[in-house]
XYZ file of C-alpha atoms in Angstrom:
295
model
C -11.834 51.714 76.817
C -8.877 49.902 78.005
C -4.946 49.290 77.083
C -2.503 46.637 76.498
C 0.728 48.226 76.884
C 2.374 47.378 80.715
C 5.149 48.886 82.604
C 8.497 47.226 83.421
C 8.975 44.220 85.109
C 11.305 40.854 85.809
C 10.899 38.456 83.155
C 9.111 36.063 85.583
C 6.381 38.189 86.075
C 5.345 37.816 82.390
C 4.327 34.756 83.041
C 0.501 34.278 84.474
C -0.069 32.234 87.619
C -3.566 31.402 88.654
C -3.712 30.816 92.587
C -6.617 31.179 95.179
C -8.780 32.598 93.020
C -6.566 35.478 91.311
C -4.955 35.529 88.278
C -0.940 37.021 88.955
C 1.288 38.570 86.515
C 2.325 41.974 85.145
C -0.813 43.696 83.456
C -3.405 41.319 85.534
C -5.562 44.411 86.691
C -3.414 47.208 84.566
C -5.139 46.993 82.034
C -4.965 43.545 80.067
C -7.914 41.691 81.612
C -10.085 44.740 80.546
C -9.051 44.495 76.783
C -10.006 40.625 77.186
C -13.201 41.135 78.338
C -14.016 44.116 76.353
C -12.989 41.767 73.608
C -15.221 38.761 74.414
C -18.335 41.104 75.612
C -18.136 42.281 72.090
C -18.141 39.295 70.430
C -20.734 37.749 72.268
C -23.457 40.434 71.833
C -22.614 40.363 68.385
C -23.138 36.591 67.895
C -26.134 36.666 70.221
C -28.123 39.292 68.156
C -26.942 37.176 65.065
C -28.794 34.158 66.547
C -31.816 36.037 67.359
C -32.328 36.948 63.809
C -31.645 40.670 64.191
C -31.380 42.265 60.624
C -28.179 44.445 62.107
C -26.362 42.211 64.307
C -24.745 45.395 65.612
C -24.261 46.716 69.427
C -24.060 50.025 70.996
C -21.058 49.009 72.448
C -18.145 49.987 70.684
C -14.398 49.055 71.992
C -11.100 51.404 71.862
C -8.196 49.807 72.846
C -4.551 51.821 73.344
C -1.215 50.777 73.440
C 0.684 54.206 75.262
C -1.476 54.619 78.593
C 1.451 54.315 80.930
C 3.813 56.723 78.591
C 1.236 59.494 78.217
C -1.929 58.103 75.803
C -0.713 60.885 73.464
C -0.696 58.681 70.484
C -3.571 56.106 71.780
C -6.893 57.333 73.672
C -6.127 61.180 72.776
C -5.301 60.793 68.920
C -8.604 58.073 69.180
C -11.133 60.178 71.422
C -10.652 63.283 69.237
C -11.961 61.636 66.302
C -14.739 59.425 68.273
C -18.276 60.229 68.805
C -19.984 58.782 71.575
C -22.318 59.286 74.424
C -20.964 57.847 77.272
C -17.418 55.997 77.698
C -16.166 53.547 80.386
C -12.434 53.363 81.273
C -12.097 49.951 82.347
C -8.956 50.830 84.039
C -9.632 51.940 88.083
C -12.145 51.341 90.675
C -13.169 48.268 91.360
C -16.847 46.787 90.997
C -18.209 48.137 93.739
C -16.633 51.306 93.223
C -16.681 53.767 90.220
C -14.086 56.552 89.885
C -15.599 59.957 89.063
C -12.604 62.478 89.544
C -8.935 61.634 89.025
C -6.031 63.999 89.788
C -4.385 66.345 87.125
C -0.511 65.623 86.347
C 2.015 68.085 86.514
C 5.868 66.983 86.021
C 8.509 69.751 86.434
C 12.207 69.691 86.376
C 14.501 71.826 88.395
C 17.657 72.385 86.737
C 20.353 74.012 88.877
C 23.598 75.494 87.496
C 27.092 76.119 89.376
C 30.851 76.195 88.301
C 32.999 73.218 88.128
C 36.215 72.793 90.210
C 38.698 69.992 91.652
C 36.956 68.016 94.451
C 40.035 68.714 96.261
C 39.148 72.861 96.350
C 35.707 73.038 96.484
C 35.882 76.702 97.419
C 36.817 77.795 93.808
C 33.330 76.013 92.731
C 29.883 76.325 92.819
C 27.954 73.178 93.663
C 25.125 72.554 91.690
C 24.149 69.854 93.957
C 23.819 71.821 96.826
C 22.007 74.268 95.097
C 19.371 71.770 93.862
C 18.845 70.434 97.082
C 18.203 73.601 98.863
C 15.534 74.116 95.885
C 13.755 70.957 96.542
C 13.317 71.639 100.198
C 11.886 74.869 99.016
C 9.336 72.668 96.798
C 8.651 70.386 99.464
C 7.490 72.914 101.958
C 4.458 74.029 99.280
C 3.258 70.434 99.943
C 4.235 70.483 103.996
C 0.373 70.733 104.385
C -0.713 68.008 102.274
C 0.517 64.887 103.551
C -2.942 63.141 104.799
C -3.384 60.020 103.169
C -6.411 58.934 101.168
C -7.006 62.538 101.722
C -8.288 64.916 98.340
C -4.968 67.168 98.248
C -2.374 67.738 95.656
C 0.689 65.533 96.420
C 4.254 65.800 95.230
C 6.729 63.152 94.369
C 10.727 63.706 93.917
C 11.116 60.992 91.833
C 14.178 61.400 89.485
C 17.573 63.171 90.236
C 20.749 63.403 87.756
C 23.629 65.258 89.046
C 27.958 64.927 88.931
C 29.961 62.931 86.605
C 33.237 62.276 89.025
C 33.735 61.770 92.459
C 36.485 64.339 92.640
C 34.849 66.835 90.890
C 32.693 69.763 92.333
C 29.260 68.950 89.772
C 28.150 72.375 87.778
C 25.013 70.661 86.722
C 22.206 68.759 88.692
C 18.773 67.772 87.683
C 15.503 66.843 89.498
C 12.271 65.364 88.451
C 8.809 65.904 90.460
C 5.647 64.172 89.627
C 2.827 66.290 91.309
C -0.837 65.479 91.424
C -3.340 68.151 91.850
C -6.545 68.898 92.462
C -9.791 71.244 91.044
C -8.700 73.182 94.005
C -5.497 73.822 92.581
C -4.542 76.157 90.144
C -1.368 74.828 88.074
C -0.388 78.081 86.754
C -0.280 79.479 90.429
C 1.811 76.727 91.690
C 4.114 76.816 88.537
C 4.851 80.493 89.190
C 4.931 79.799 93.380
C 8.260 77.051 92.139
C 9.617 79.601 89.765
C 9.508 82.943 92.159
C 10.814 80.905 94.964
C 13.905 78.968 93.632
C 17.160 79.553 91.894
C 16.864 76.713 89.541
C 15.490 76.782 85.792
C 12.442 75.169 85.771
C 11.010 73.454 83.248
C 7.196 71.648 82.609
C 7.912 68.480 80.956
C 4.236 67.518 81.148
C 1.062 68.790 82.336
C -2.519 67.037 81.761
C -6.043 67.878 83.223
C -8.265 66.294 85.942
C -10.711 64.184 84.973
C -14.111 64.818 86.112
C -17.386 62.905 85.548
C -20.399 65.213 84.556
C -23.732 64.140 84.823
C -25.324 61.467 82.791
C -28.472 59.681 82.376
C -26.305 56.422 81.529
C -24.420 56.695 84.724
C -27.599 56.994 86.702
C -29.139 53.867 84.470
C -25.662 51.670 85.536
C -25.930 52.514 89.389
C -29.630 51.501 88.918
C -28.142 47.874 87.660
C -25.841 47.817 90.024
C -27.068 48.938 93.595
C -24.004 47.524 95.241
C -21.642 49.980 93.316
C -21.028 53.408 94.222
C -19.046 56.481 93.376
C -15.506 57.681 94.644
C -11.876 59.406 93.658
C -8.891 58.320 92.736
C -5.345 59.635 93.481
C -3.968 58.623 90.171
C -4.596 59.247 86.687
C -5.575 57.583 83.599
C -6.631 58.038 79.841
C -9.873 59.246 81.329
C -8.505 62.895 81.363
C -8.958 63.032 77.715
C -12.377 61.954 77.896
C -12.517 65.636 79.731
C -10.471 67.129 77.077
C -12.809 66.093 74.695
C -16.324 66.722 76.493
C -17.235 63.153 76.672
C -18.995 61.906 79.486
C -17.479 58.767 80.840
C -16.212 56.841 84.207
C -13.799 54.886 85.576
C -14.144 51.534 86.288
C -13.080 47.946 86.691
C -12.327 44.460 88.259
C -10.893 44.185 92.050
C -7.146 44.333 91.930
C -6.749 45.565 95.731
C -4.292 48.291 94.154
C -1.851 45.977 93.012
C -1.024 47.747 89.971
C 2.932 48.245 89.060
C 3.463 45.733 91.902
C 5.654 42.689 92.175
C 2.698 40.669 93.069
C -0.033 42.696 90.760
C -3.133 40.461 90.224
C -6.964 40.521 89.391
C -9.508 38.626 91.394
C -10.821 36.367 88.716
C -14.992 36.417 90.409
C -14.995 40.278 90.188
C -13.959 40.069 85.991
C -17.313 37.627 85.951
C -19.268 40.110 88.091
C -18.586 43.044 86.154
C -19.074 41.360 83.100
C -22.391 40.592 83.915
C -23.120 43.980 84.934
C -21.686 45.423 81.439
C -23.676 42.982 79.702
C -26.804 43.702 81.401
C -26.166 47.374 81.285
C -25.900 46.912 77.277
C -29.221 45.229 77.236
C -31.010 47.590 78.910
C -29.784 50.388 76.688
C -30.440 48.589 73.808
C -33.852 47.639 74.934
C -34.997 51.215 76.235
C -32.536 53.552 74.476
C -31.730 57.082 76.210
């Protein structure tokens, strides 16, 4: 499973550049290389089966490529996986050749809407400033995450990402909005977190998005894959991907991919070309092993 949509970027980033063993450009690591790798892998395996004279040139590999991962995956992975039956899914959208991701955080996006009373900016005492109320509430929300600040530790995080307020410099604003991007772990109860925020702030709290965690269950396919790639271990990721829909539909799977040095969404986004070759080789051996010795 991979995706061809990308985040916004300046026009020059859509002209790929190969330099020092890396391919630079928007989507290089997130996630167009994976779509290309998947199609080449599928094509080559089917052609190999035909050359061997196999009565059925098909392969145990199926490829799912979507176009809306960066905006939630609702019409892509979620819709497709709801209609898909498979034993094991590899989301080629994270980790690196030597790190298979078996756990990703859940997503909770909340909007706070503070209300006030408009007045002329020269007579602020006649109004109620919604921005000031929103600031107070934002600081309250921040305190719920004060002890969750250690980098690379497995805990919930919060990012105050968008603020909209005010229409005129000489007017007391009567409405102000702030959007929070919260990532939570299996140690958090989203309902409890939402309840704690609602009970502590005066602003209206609106749930914009709520998505589950991804936790990879035990699988003989993962065991087989790791046996074929002894240098590859397992780990966690702080972000989220379409892999969360695997959990939603009880499909065993992992998140894996080439090496991009965490450059996703950045101005120097790139993929290590050699790592694509390594990843391809492992996946090809994995599929051959499954064909020869079905689980």
